[in-house]
Amino acid sequence: MHRCIELAKLGAGNVAPNPMVGAVLVYDGRMIGEGYHKQFGKAHAEVNCINSVADDDKSLIAGSTLYVSLEPCVHFGKTPPCTDLILHNKIKKVVVGSRDPFKQVDGKGIDKLKANGVEVAFPVLEKECVELNRRFFTFHELHRPYVVLKWAQTADAKIGSGTADRLMISNELSNRMVHKWRSEQAAILIGTNTALLDNPSLNVRSWKGKNPVRLVVDMQLRLPYHLNVFDESQPTIIFNSLKHEEGEKLSYYQLSHNANIVHQLLNACYQMNIQSILVEGGAKLLQSFIDDGSWDEARVITNTELYIDEGLHAPLLSNFSLTKQEHLLTDSIGYFRRNVNQR
């Protein structure tokens, strides 16, 4: 199962909104096949695993045990059900890491295998398998995207200078890391002031990967069209209170001033099948997610040598645990998780 998880990670950034899944086929203690879900809409891990078996070993498939990090699917989606493939190959034992929370699966795959005489061992390394697909599980269990907060701050916890001049806080290595983070999320969110003052492109030009969907909160539609977020180089959604309009690359989604903006935004993203968001806005937008308890991770880059005394205060996390700390030259990066009683 550890090998299944290793394989599954190879699909990161390419399979969403599907989960990352790895599979291994074992005969008499020997791995005769392995595979993972490589790309959304393409063959699942179980298919690639069985197809990888060498011709000399194909006669061993029926007597093998299939290990898979997530419950095999039982429905027709972009591809046929993997449960049917398992039954077709007469595999008699399947070891499953964790159930699939997607409502069209959610135990049905395991039930179908058992009903057809397959021995199913479940769960195995469940915590690790759920952690691997925490975005997918959060989306389907909590009906909202997985939310990652990110900001850079000075050594004295300032996020900006408070003037029109942009304050460069993080170094080049950290900036490259941020582009990697962007490639791992479905969307990236900023507010009006960040778009106006920083004019960001919100792409992954410093990392190989897929550009996220750009989300911009501009309630009064104040932003001028010469800004980079309007260049239609990648899908962009402007959340506002004035109009609703769908376009091929640029869309407007109307929110109400009379309801919780964070809740409305997350619900809209859920309806649009956006599974994860990297929030890179200013302190006000970031703090609104923190105060609402609508966040899962926070990644804070601190320039340990930069002090500015006066400036905009960085957001204040609450109800959190530090899970990792790393250093890139002058920058210290803290990784935090929101404390919850249940996933």
PDB file of C-alpha atoms in Angstrom, residues 35-324:
ATOM      1  CA  GLY A  35       0.076   1.616 -12.287  1.00  0.00           C
ATOM      2  CA  TYR A  36      -1.472   4.944 -11.347  1.00  0.00           C
ATOM      3  CA  HIS A  37      -4.095   7.357 -12.617  1.00  0.00           C
ATOM      4  CA  LYS A  38      -2.038   9.563 -14.936  1.00  0.00           C
ATOM      5  CA  GLN A  39      -4.498  12.044 -16.412  1.00  0.00           C
ATOM      6  CA  PHE A  40      -8.109  13.126 -15.926  1.00  0.00           C
ATOM      7  CA  GLY A  41     -10.412  11.295 -18.300  1.00  0.00           C
ATOM      8  CA  LYS A  42      -7.848   8.595 -19.038  1.00  0.00           C
ATOM      9  CA  ALA A  43      -7.376   5.052 -17.711  1.00  0.00           C
ATOM     10  CA  HIS A  44      -7.608   4.555 -13.941  1.00  0.00           C
ATOM     11  CA  ALA A  45      -4.865   3.053 -11.779  1.00  0.00           C
ATOM     12  CA  GLU A  46      -6.326  -0.467 -11.865  1.00  0.00           C
ATOM     13  CA  VAL A  47      -6.415  -0.477 -15.675  1.00  0.00           C
ATOM     14  CA  ASN A  48      -2.812   0.718 -15.985  1.00  0.00           C
ATOM     15  CA  CYS A  49      -1.708  -1.760 -13.347  1.00  0.00           C
ATOM     16  CA  ILE A  50      -3.236  -4.801 -15.069  1.00  0.00           C
ATOM     17  CA  ASN A  51      -2.076  -3.608 -18.496  1.00  0.00           C
ATOM     18  CA  SER A  52       1.494  -3.349 -17.193  1.00  0.00           C
ATOM     19  CA  VAL A  53       1.743  -7.073 -16.468  1.00  0.00           C
ATOM     20  CA  ALA A  54       4.287  -8.763 -18.725  1.00  0.00           C
ATOM     21  CA  ASP A  55       3.009 -11.353 -21.199  1.00  0.00           C
ATOM     22  CA  ASP A  56       4.789 -14.157 -19.328  1.00  0.00           C
ATOM     23  CA  ASP A  57       2.932 -13.201 -16.133  1.00  0.00           C
ATOM     24  CA  LYS A  58      -0.577 -12.653 -17.499  1.00  0.00           C
ATOM     25  CA  SER A  59      -1.618 -16.156 -16.492  1.00  0.00           C
ATOM     26  CA  LEU A  60      -0.860 -15.193 -12.879  1.00  0.00           C
ATOM     27  CA  ILE A  61      -3.324 -12.264 -12.731  1.00  0.00           C
ATOM     28  CA  ALA A  62      -6.290 -14.330 -11.525  1.00  0.00           C
ATOM     29  CA  GLY A  63      -4.218 -15.745  -8.660  1.00  0.00           C
ATOM     30  CA  SER A  64      -2.856 -12.361  -7.596  1.00  0.00           C
ATOM     31  CA  THR A  65      -3.859  -9.836  -4.954  1.00  0.00           C
ATOM     32  CA  LEU A  66      -4.657  -6.315  -6.153  1.00  0.00           C
ATOM     33  CA  TYR A  67      -3.672  -3.460  -3.838  1.00  0.00           C
ATOM     34  CA  VAL A  68      -5.305  -0.095  -4.560  1.00  0.00           C
ATOM     35  CA  SER A  69      -5.131   3.105  -2.520  1.00  0.00           C
ATOM     36  CA  LEU A  70      -8.781   4.066  -3.120  1.00  0.00           C
ATOM     37  CA  GLU A  71     -11.939   1.996  -3.474  1.00  0.00           C
ATOM     38  CA  PRO A  72     -12.418   0.838  -7.097  1.00  0.00           C
ATOM     39  CA  CYS A  73     -15.127   2.738  -8.951  1.00  0.00           C
ATOM     40  CA  VAL A  74     -18.435   1.061  -9.734  1.00  0.00           C
ATOM     41  CA  HIS A  75     -19.970   3.623 -12.103  1.00  0.00           C
ATOM     42  CA  PHE A  76     -19.539   4.663 -15.712  1.00  0.00           C
ATOM     43  CA  GLY A  77     -17.815   8.037 -15.907  1.00  0.00           C
ATOM     44  CA  LYS A  78     -15.082   9.001 -18.358  1.00  0.00           C
ATOM     45  CA  THR A  79     -14.036   5.325 -18.199  1.00  0.00           C
ATOM     46  CA  PRO A  80     -15.799   1.998 -17.446  1.00  0.00           C
ATOM     47  CA  PRO A  81     -16.089   0.719 -13.836  1.00  0.00           C
ATOM     48  CA  CYS A  82     -12.880  -0.715 -12.405  1.00  0.00           C
ATOM     49  CA  THR A  83     -14.904  -3.264 -10.423  1.00  0.00           C
ATOM     50  CA  ASP A  84     -15.960  -4.844 -13.730  1.00  0.00           C
ATOM     51  CA  LEU A  85     -12.328  -5.034 -14.817  1.00  0.00           C
ATOM     52  CA  ILE A  86     -11.367  -6.786 -11.573  1.00  0.00           C
ATOM     53  CA  LEU A  87     -14.184  -9.310 -11.960  1.00  0.00           C
ATOM     54  CA  HIS A  88     -13.376  -9.841 -15.636  1.00  0.00           C
ATOM     55  CA  ASN A  89      -9.795 -10.759 -14.701  1.00  0.00           C
ATOM     56  CA  LYS A  90     -11.074 -13.117 -11.970  1.00  0.00           C
ATOM     57  CA  ILE A  91      -8.951 -11.480  -9.259  1.00  0.00           C
ATOM     58  CA  LYS A  92     -10.017 -13.061  -5.982  1.00  0.00           C
ATOM     59  CA  LYS A  93      -8.541 -10.662  -3.424  1.00  0.00           C
ATOM     60  CA  VAL A  94      -8.411  -6.859  -3.325  1.00  0.00           C
ATOM     61  CA  VAL A  95      -6.772  -4.741  -0.604  1.00  0.00           C
ATOM     62  CA  VAL A  96      -8.228  -1.228  -0.402  1.00  0.00           C
ATOM     63  CA  GLY A  97      -6.589   1.757   1.281  1.00  0.00           C
ATOM     64  CA  SER A  98      -9.677   3.910   1.866  1.00  0.00           C
ATOM     65  CA  ARG A  99     -13.249   4.196   0.666  1.00  0.00           C
ATOM     66  CA  ASP A 100     -14.183   6.653  -2.075  1.00  0.00           C
ATOM     67  CA  PRO A 101     -16.366   9.481  -0.664  1.00  0.00           C
ATOM     68  CA  PHE A 102     -17.860  10.262  -4.089  1.00  0.00           C
ATOM     69  CA  LYS A 103     -21.587   9.525  -3.732  1.00  0.00           C
ATOM     70  CA  GLN A 104     -21.696   7.332  -6.840  1.00  0.00           C
ATOM     71  CA  VAL A 105     -19.084   5.035  -5.283  1.00  0.00           C
ATOM     72  CA  ASP A 106     -18.887   5.409  -1.460  1.00  0.00           C
ATOM     73  CA  GLY A 107     -18.847   1.725  -0.476  1.00  0.00           C
ATOM     74  CA  LYS A 108     -20.666   0.456  -3.553  1.00  0.00           C
ATOM     75  CA  GLY A 109     -17.434  -0.692  -5.192  1.00  0.00           C
ATOM     76  CA  ILE A 110     -16.442  -2.752  -2.161  1.00  0.00           C
ATOM     77  CA  ASP A 111     -19.971  -4.163  -1.863  1.00  0.00           C
ATOM     78  CA  LYS A 112     -20.028  -5.225  -5.514  1.00  0.00           C
ATOM     79  CA  LEU A 113     -16.699  -7.019  -5.218  1.00  0.00           C
ATOM     80  CA  LYS A 114     -17.816  -8.868  -2.074  1.00  0.00           C
ATOM     81  CA  ALA A 115     -21.159  -9.776  -3.648  1.00  0.00           C
ATOM     82  CA  ASN A 116     -19.252 -11.439  -6.490  1.00  0.00           C
ATOM     83  CA  GLY A 117     -17.046 -13.531  -4.227  1.00  0.00           C
ATOM     84  CA  VAL A 118     -13.988 -11.276  -4.058  1.00  0.00           C
ATOM     85  CA  GLU A 119     -12.210 -11.132  -0.698  1.00  0.00           C
ATOM     86  CA  VAL A 120     -11.768  -7.458   0.257  1.00  0.00           C
ATOM     87  CA  ALA A 121      -9.353  -6.279   2.953  1.00  0.00           C
ATOM     88  CA  PHE A 122     -10.252  -2.745   4.032  1.00  0.00           C
ATOM     89  CA  PRO A 123      -9.026  -0.266   5.189  1.00  0.00           C
ATOM     90  CA  VAL A 124      -5.214  -0.415   5.017  1.00  0.00           C
ATOM     91  CA  LEU A 125      -3.136   2.724   5.688  1.00  0.00           C
ATOM     92  CA  GLU A 126      -6.412   4.634   5.611  1.00  0.00           C
ATOM     93  CA  LYS A 127      -5.046   7.790   7.263  1.00  0.00           C
ATOM     94  CA  GLU A 128      -2.235   8.054   4.724  1.00  0.00           C
ATOM     95  CA  CYS A 129      -4.568   7.374   1.789  1.00  0.00           C
ATOM     96  CA  VAL A 130      -7.052  10.029   2.944  1.00  0.00           C
ATOM     97  CA  GLU A 131      -4.228  12.534   3.486  1.00  0.00           C
ATOM     98  CA  LEU A 132      -3.055  11.903  -0.076  1.00  0.00           C
ATOM     99  CA  ASN A 133      -6.477  12.961  -1.402  1.00  0.00           C
ATOM    100  CA  ARG A 134      -7.435  15.466   1.304  1.00  0.00           C
ATOM    101  CA  ARG A 135      -8.704  17.930  -1.320  1.00  0.00           C
ATOM    102  CA  PHE A 136     -10.964  15.272  -2.847  1.00  0.00           C
ATOM    103  CA  PHE A 137     -12.281  14.114   0.551  1.00  0.00           C
ATOM    104  CA  THR A 138     -12.937  17.655   1.798  1.00  0.00           C
ATOM    105  CA  PHE A 139     -14.797  18.532  -1.399  1.00  0.00           C
ATOM    106  CA  HIS A 140     -17.105  15.500  -1.281  1.00  0.00           C
ATOM    107  CA  GLU A 141     -17.605  15.298   2.483  1.00  0.00           C
ATOM    108  CA  LEU A 142     -17.873  18.986   3.403  1.00  0.00           C
ATOM    109  CA  HIS A 143     -19.282  20.186   0.061  1.00  0.00           C
ATOM    110  CA  ARG A 144     -16.715  22.946  -0.312  1.00  0.00           C
ATOM    111  CA  PRO A 145     -13.248  23.323  -1.831  1.00  0.00           C
ATOM    112  CA  TYR A 146     -10.107  22.571   0.157  1.00  0.00           C
ATOM    113  CA  VAL A 147      -8.698  25.985   1.142  1.00  0.00           C
ATOM    114  CA  VAL A 148      -4.981  26.779   1.405  1.00  0.00           C
ATOM    115  CA  LEU A 149      -4.001  30.245   2.666  1.00  0.00           C
ATOM    116  CA  LYS A 150      -0.682  31.751   1.635  1.00  0.00           C
ATOM    117  CA  TRP A 151       1.097  34.960   2.448  1.00  0.00           C
ATOM    118  CA  ALA A 152       4.581  36.420   2.832  1.00  0.00           C
ATOM    119  CA  GLN A 153       5.486  38.583   5.798  1.00  0.00           C
ATOM    120  CA  THR A 154       8.438  40.493   7.158  1.00  0.00           C
ATOM    121  CA  ALA A 155      10.282  39.440  10.307  1.00  0.00           C
ATOM    122  CA  ASP A 156       8.079  41.867  12.235  1.00  0.00           C
ATOM    123  CA  ALA A 157       4.878  40.377  10.736  1.00  0.00           C
ATOM    124  CA  LYS A 158       4.042  42.990   8.103  1.00  0.00           C
ATOM    125  CA  ILE A 159       2.455  41.917   4.827  1.00  0.00           C
ATOM    126  CA  GLY A 160       2.918  45.217   2.986  1.00  0.00           C
ATOM    127  CA  SER A 161       4.300  48.725   3.272  1.00  0.00           C
ATOM    128  CA  GLY A 162       0.908  50.439   3.408  1.00  0.00           C
ATOM    129  CA  THR A 163       1.878  52.659   0.473  1.00  0.00           C
ATOM    130  CA  ALA A 164       1.465  52.368  -3.300  1.00  0.00           C
ATOM    131  CA  ASP A 165       4.980  50.920  -3.493  1.00  0.00           C
ATOM    132  CA  ARG A 166       5.029  47.135  -3.707  1.00  0.00           C
ATOM    133  CA  LEU A 167       7.082  45.481  -0.980  1.00  0.00           C
ATOM    134  CA  MET A 168       9.102  42.505  -2.213  1.00  0.00           C
ATOM    135  CA  ILE A 169       9.311  40.152   0.766  1.00  0.00           C
ATOM    136  CA  SER A 170      10.072  36.583  -0.315  1.00  0.00           C
ATOM    137  CA  ASN A 171      13.176  35.514  -2.244  1.00  0.00           C
ATOM    138  CA  GLU A 172      13.405  33.868  -5.680  1.00  0.00           C
ATOM    139  CA  LEU A 173      13.497  30.319  -4.326  1.00  0.00           C
ATOM    140  CA  SER A 174      10.368  30.891  -2.252  1.00  0.00           C
ATOM    141  CA  ASN A 175       8.619  32.506  -5.217  1.00  0.00           C
ATOM    142  CA  ARG A 176       9.381  29.403  -7.275  1.00  0.00           C
ATOM    143  CA  MET A 177       7.922  27.271  -4.479  1.00  0.00           C
ATOM    144  CA  VAL A 178       4.732  29.354  -4.583  1.00  0.00           C
ATOM    145  CA  HIS A 179       4.371  28.595  -8.290  1.00  0.00           C
ATOM    146  CA  LYS A 180       4.622  24.890  -7.448  1.00  0.00           C
ATOM    147  CA  TRP A 181       1.834  25.374  -4.882  1.00  0.00           C
ATOM    148  CA  ARG A 182      -0.284  27.097  -7.527  1.00  0.00           C
ATOM    149  CA  SER A 183       0.108  24.120  -9.857  1.00  0.00           C
ATOM    150  CA  GLU A 184      -1.290  21.837  -7.124  1.00  0.00           C
ATOM    151  CA  GLN A 185      -4.564  23.745  -6.636  1.00  0.00           C
ATOM    152  CA  ALA A 186      -7.566  24.031  -8.928  1.00  0.00           C
ATOM    153  CA  ALA A 187      -7.936  27.795  -8.406  1.00  0.00           C
ATOM    154  CA  ILE A 188      -6.208  30.843  -6.960  1.00  0.00           C
ATOM    155  CA  LEU A 189      -8.062  33.687  -5.223  1.00  0.00           C
ATOM    156  CA  ILE A 190      -7.224  37.359  -4.712  1.00  0.00           C
ATOM    157  CA  GLY A 191      -9.148  40.516  -3.808  1.00  0.00           C
ATOM    158  CA  THR A 192      -9.620  43.872  -5.474  1.00  0.00           C
ATOM    159  CA  ASN A 193      -6.657  45.651  -3.888  1.00  0.00           C
ATOM    160  CA  THR A 194      -4.185  42.876  -4.680  1.00  0.00           C
ATOM    161  CA  ALA A 195      -5.285  42.874  -8.324  1.00  0.00           C
ATOM    162  CA  LEU A 196      -5.084  46.665  -8.497  1.00  0.00           C
ATOM    163  CA  LEU A 197      -1.800  47.263  -6.649  1.00  0.00           C
ATOM    164  CA  ASP A 198       0.227  44.176  -7.627  1.00  0.00           C
ATOM    165  CA  ASN A 199      -1.303  43.409 -11.033  1.00  0.00           C
ATOM    166  CA  PRO A 200      -0.424  39.689 -10.744  1.00  0.00           C
ATOM    167  CA  SER A 201      -0.743  37.148 -13.551  1.00  0.00           C
ATOM    168  CA  LEU A 202      -1.507  34.261 -11.122  1.00  0.00           C
ATOM    169  CA  ASN A 203       0.050  31.613 -13.347  1.00  0.00           C
ATOM    170  CA  VAL A 204       2.774  28.971 -12.942  1.00  0.00           C
ATOM    171  CA  ARG A 205       5.407  30.485 -15.235  1.00  0.00           C
ATOM    172  CA  SER A 206       8.182  29.465 -12.798  1.00  0.00           C
ATOM    173  CA  TRP A 207       7.048  25.838 -12.514  1.00  0.00           C
ATOM    174  CA  LYS A 208       5.942  23.102 -14.893  1.00  0.00           C
ATOM    175  CA  GLY A 209       2.239  22.507 -14.402  1.00  0.00           C
ATOM    176  CA  LYS A 210      -1.295  23.583 -15.163  1.00  0.00           C
ATOM    177  CA  ASN A 211      -2.358  27.173 -14.523  1.00  0.00           C
ATOM    178  CA  PRO A 212      -5.100  27.447 -11.882  1.00  0.00           C
ATOM    179  CA  VAL A 213      -8.449  29.098 -12.506  1.00  0.00           C
ATOM    180  CA  ARG A 214      -8.163  32.746 -11.434  1.00  0.00           C
ATOM    181  CA  LEU A 215     -10.750  33.931  -8.904  1.00  0.00           C
ATOM    182  CA  VAL A 216     -11.009  37.653  -8.157  1.00  0.00           C
ATOM    183  CA  VAL A 217     -13.299  39.328  -5.615  1.00  0.00           C
ATOM    184  CA  ASP A 218     -14.302  42.723  -7.059  1.00  0.00           C
ATOM    185  CA  MET A 219     -17.715  43.436  -5.566  1.00  0.00           C
ATOM    186  CA  GLN A 220     -18.215  46.830  -7.251  1.00  0.00           C
ATOM    187  CA  LEU A 221     -16.405  45.963 -10.502  1.00  0.00           C
ATOM    188  CA  ARG A 222     -13.803  48.668  -9.950  1.00  0.00           C
ATOM    189  CA  LEU A 223     -10.893  46.929 -11.671  1.00  0.00           C
ATOM    190  CA  PRO A 224      -9.724  48.344 -15.033  1.00  0.00           C
ATOM    191  CA  TYR A 225      -9.491  45.958 -17.990  1.00  0.00           C
ATOM    192  CA  HIS A 226      -5.790  46.560 -18.647  1.00  0.00           C
ATOM    193  CA  LEU A 227      -4.906  44.399 -15.633  1.00  0.00           C
ATOM    194  CA  ASN A 228      -3.372  40.970 -16.224  1.00  0.00           C
ATOM    195  CA  VAL A 229      -6.328  39.116 -14.710  1.00  0.00           C
ATOM    196  CA  PHE A 230      -8.430  40.204 -17.712  1.00  0.00           C
ATOM    197  CA  ASP A 231      -6.015  38.972 -20.399  1.00  0.00           C
ATOM    198  CA  GLU A 232      -8.019  35.718 -20.909  1.00  0.00           C
ATOM    199  CA  SER A 233      -4.804  33.662 -20.921  1.00  0.00           C
ATOM    200  CA  GLN A 234      -6.461  31.315 -18.431  1.00  0.00           C
ATOM    201  CA  PRO A 235     -10.018  30.846 -17.079  1.00  0.00           C
ATOM    202  CA  THR A 236     -10.965  33.736 -14.770  1.00  0.00           C
ATOM    203  CA  ILE A 237     -14.040  34.321 -12.615  1.00  0.00           C
ATOM    204  CA  ILE A 238     -14.842  37.761 -11.184  1.00  0.00           C
ATOM    205  CA  PHE A 239     -17.002  37.556  -8.049  1.00  0.00           C
ATOM    206  CA  ASN A 240     -19.093  40.709  -7.743  1.00  0.00           C
ATOM    207  CA  SER A 241     -22.473  42.082  -6.616  1.00  0.00           C
ATOM    208  CA  LEU A 242     -23.581  43.606  -9.931  1.00  0.00           C
ATOM    209  CA  LYS A 243     -23.826  41.019 -12.698  1.00  0.00           C
ATOM    210  CA  HIS A 244     -23.749  37.343 -13.658  1.00  0.00           C
ATOM    211  CA  GLU A 245     -22.278  36.512 -17.026  1.00  0.00           C
ATOM    212  CA  GLU A 246     -20.612  33.342 -18.338  1.00  0.00           C
ATOM    213  CA  GLY A 247     -17.833  33.562 -20.903  1.00  0.00           C
ATOM    214  CA  GLU A 248     -15.371  31.159 -22.483  1.00  0.00           C
ATOM    215  CA  LYS A 249     -12.386  32.449 -20.477  1.00  0.00           C
ATOM    216  CA  LEU A 250     -13.785  35.396 -18.486  1.00  0.00           C
ATOM    217  CA  SER A 251     -16.933  35.018 -16.366  1.00  0.00           C
ATOM    218  CA  TYR A 252     -18.760  37.090 -13.757  1.00  0.00           C
ATOM    219  CA  TYR A 253     -20.428  35.449 -10.771  1.00  0.00           C
ATOM    220  CA  GLN A 254     -22.862  37.536  -8.743  1.00  0.00           C
ATOM    221  CA  LEU A 255     -22.775  37.438  -4.938  1.00  0.00           C
ATOM    222  CA  SER A 256     -25.041  39.127  -2.418  1.00  0.00           C
ATOM    223  CA  HIS A 257     -23.874  41.835  -0.015  1.00  0.00           C
ATOM    224  CA  ASN A 258     -26.462  40.580   2.481  1.00  0.00           C
ATOM    225  CA  ALA A 259     -24.930  37.137   3.052  1.00  0.00           C
ATOM    226  CA  ASN A 260     -21.566  35.737   4.130  1.00  0.00           C
ATOM    227  CA  ILE A 261     -19.199  36.370   1.197  1.00  0.00           C
ATOM    228  CA  VAL A 262     -16.855  33.509   2.090  1.00  0.00           C
ATOM    229  CA  HIS A 263     -19.706  30.989   2.287  1.00  0.00           C
ATOM    230  CA  GLN A 264     -21.193  32.197  -1.004  1.00  0.00           C
ATOM    231  CA  LEU A 265     -17.843  32.035  -2.748  1.00  0.00           C
ATOM    232  CA  LEU A 266     -17.061  28.522  -1.499  1.00  0.00           C
ATOM    233  CA  ASN A 267     -20.532  27.301  -2.417  1.00  0.00           C
ATOM    234  CA  ALA A 268     -20.158  28.777  -5.915  1.00  0.00           C
ATOM    235  CA  CYS A 269     -16.832  26.991  -6.338  1.00  0.00           C
ATOM    236  CA  TYR A 270     -18.403  23.739  -5.155  1.00  0.00           C
ATOM    237  CA  GLN A 271     -21.146  24.103  -7.766  1.00  0.00           C
ATOM    238  CA  MET A 272     -18.473  24.744 -10.420  1.00  0.00           C
ATOM    239  CA  ASN A 273     -16.538  21.622  -9.330  1.00  0.00           C
ATOM    240  CA  ILE A 274     -13.501  23.619  -8.162  1.00  0.00           C
ATOM    241  CA  GLN A 275     -11.976  21.295  -5.564  1.00  0.00           C
ATOM    242  CA  SER A 276      -9.220  23.441  -4.076  1.00  0.00           C
ATOM    243  CA  ILE A 277      -8.297  27.105  -3.727  1.00  0.00           C
ATOM    244  CA  LEU A 278      -5.032  28.859  -2.938  1.00  0.00           C
ATOM    245  CA  VAL A 279      -5.917  32.186  -1.304  1.00  0.00           C
ATOM    246  CA  GLU A 280      -3.187  34.728  -2.107  1.00  0.00           C
ATOM    247  CA  GLY A 281      -5.097  37.908  -1.342  1.00  0.00           C
ATOM    248  CA  GLY A 282      -4.377  40.718   1.064  1.00  0.00           C
ATOM    249  CA  ALA A 283      -4.677  40.625   4.829  1.00  0.00           C
ATOM    250  CA  LYS A 284      -8.406  41.462   4.855  1.00  0.00           C
ATOM    251  CA  LEU A 285      -9.394  38.646   2.494  1.00  0.00           C
ATOM    252  CA  LEU A 286      -7.126  36.131   4.228  1.00  0.00           C
ATOM    253  CA  GLN A 287      -8.403  37.127   7.669  1.00  0.00           C
ATOM    254  CA  SER A 288     -11.997  36.674   6.534  1.00  0.00           C
ATOM    255  CA  PHE A 289     -11.312  32.997   5.802  1.00  0.00           C
ATOM    256  CA  ILE A 290      -9.493  32.587   9.128  1.00  0.00           C
ATOM    257  CA  ASP A 291     -12.233  34.256  11.180  1.00  0.00           C
ATOM    258  CA  ASP A 292     -14.878  32.166   9.438  1.00  0.00           C
ATOM    259  CA  GLY A 293     -12.976  28.936  10.099  1.00  0.00           C
ATOM    260  CA  SER A 294     -13.158  28.209   6.357  1.00  0.00           C
ATOM    261  CA  TRP A 295      -9.577  27.115   5.768  1.00  0.00           C
ATOM    262  CA  ASP A 296      -7.603  23.894   5.896  1.00  0.00           C
ATOM    263  CA  GLU A 297      -3.939  24.795   5.468  1.00  0.00           C
ATOM    264  CA  ALA A 298      -1.850  27.948   5.738  1.00  0.00           C
ATOM    265  CA  ARG A 299       1.628  28.448   4.336  1.00  0.00           C
ATOM    266  CA  VAL A 300       3.409  31.499   5.682  1.00  0.00           C
ATOM    267  CA  ILE A 301       6.699  32.739   4.231  1.00  0.00           C
ATOM    268  CA  THR A 302       8.675  34.923   6.655  1.00  0.00           C
ATOM    269  CA  ASN A 303      11.705  36.930   5.537  1.00  0.00           C
ATOM    270  CA  THR A 304      13.791  36.569   8.690  1.00  0.00           C
ATOM    271  CA  GLU A 305      16.052  39.520   7.837  1.00  0.00           C
ATOM    272  CA  LEU A 306      13.514  42.137   6.723  1.00  0.00           C
ATOM    273  CA  TYR A 307      12.052  44.588   9.256  1.00  0.00           C
ATOM    274  CA  ILE A 308       9.990  47.613   8.185  1.00  0.00           C
ATOM    275  CA  ASP A 309       8.424  48.747  11.496  1.00  0.00           C
ATOM    276  CA  GLU A 310       5.453  50.546   9.908  1.00  0.00           C
ATOM    277  CA  GLY A 311       3.171  48.731   7.486  1.00  0.00           C
ATOM    278  CA  LEU A 312       0.159  46.467   7.030  1.00  0.00           C
ATOM    279  CA  HIS A 313      -0.135  43.797   9.696  1.00  0.00           C
ATOM    280  CA  ALA A 314      -0.142  40.184   8.526  1.00  0.00           C
ATOM    281  CA  PRO A 315      -3.204  38.015   9.199  1.00  0.00           C
ATOM    282  CA  LEU A 316      -3.469  36.265  12.564  1.00  0.00           C
ATOM    283  CA  LEU A 317      -4.084  32.528  12.532  1.00  0.00           C
ATOM    284  CA  SER A 318      -6.253  30.944  15.210  1.00  0.00           C
ATOM    285  CA  ASN A 319      -6.995  27.331  16.148  1.00  0.00           C
ATOM    286  CA  PHE A 320      -3.995  25.885  14.317  1.00  0.00           C
ATOM    287  CA  SER A 321      -1.084  23.480  14.542  1.00  0.00           C
ATOM    288  CA  LEU A 322       2.357  23.914  12.993  1.00  0.00           C
ATOM    289  CA  THR A 323       3.087  20.780  10.955  1.00  0.00           C
ATOM    290  CA  LYS A 324       6.369  21.661   9.262  1.00  0.00           C
TER     291      LYS A 324
END
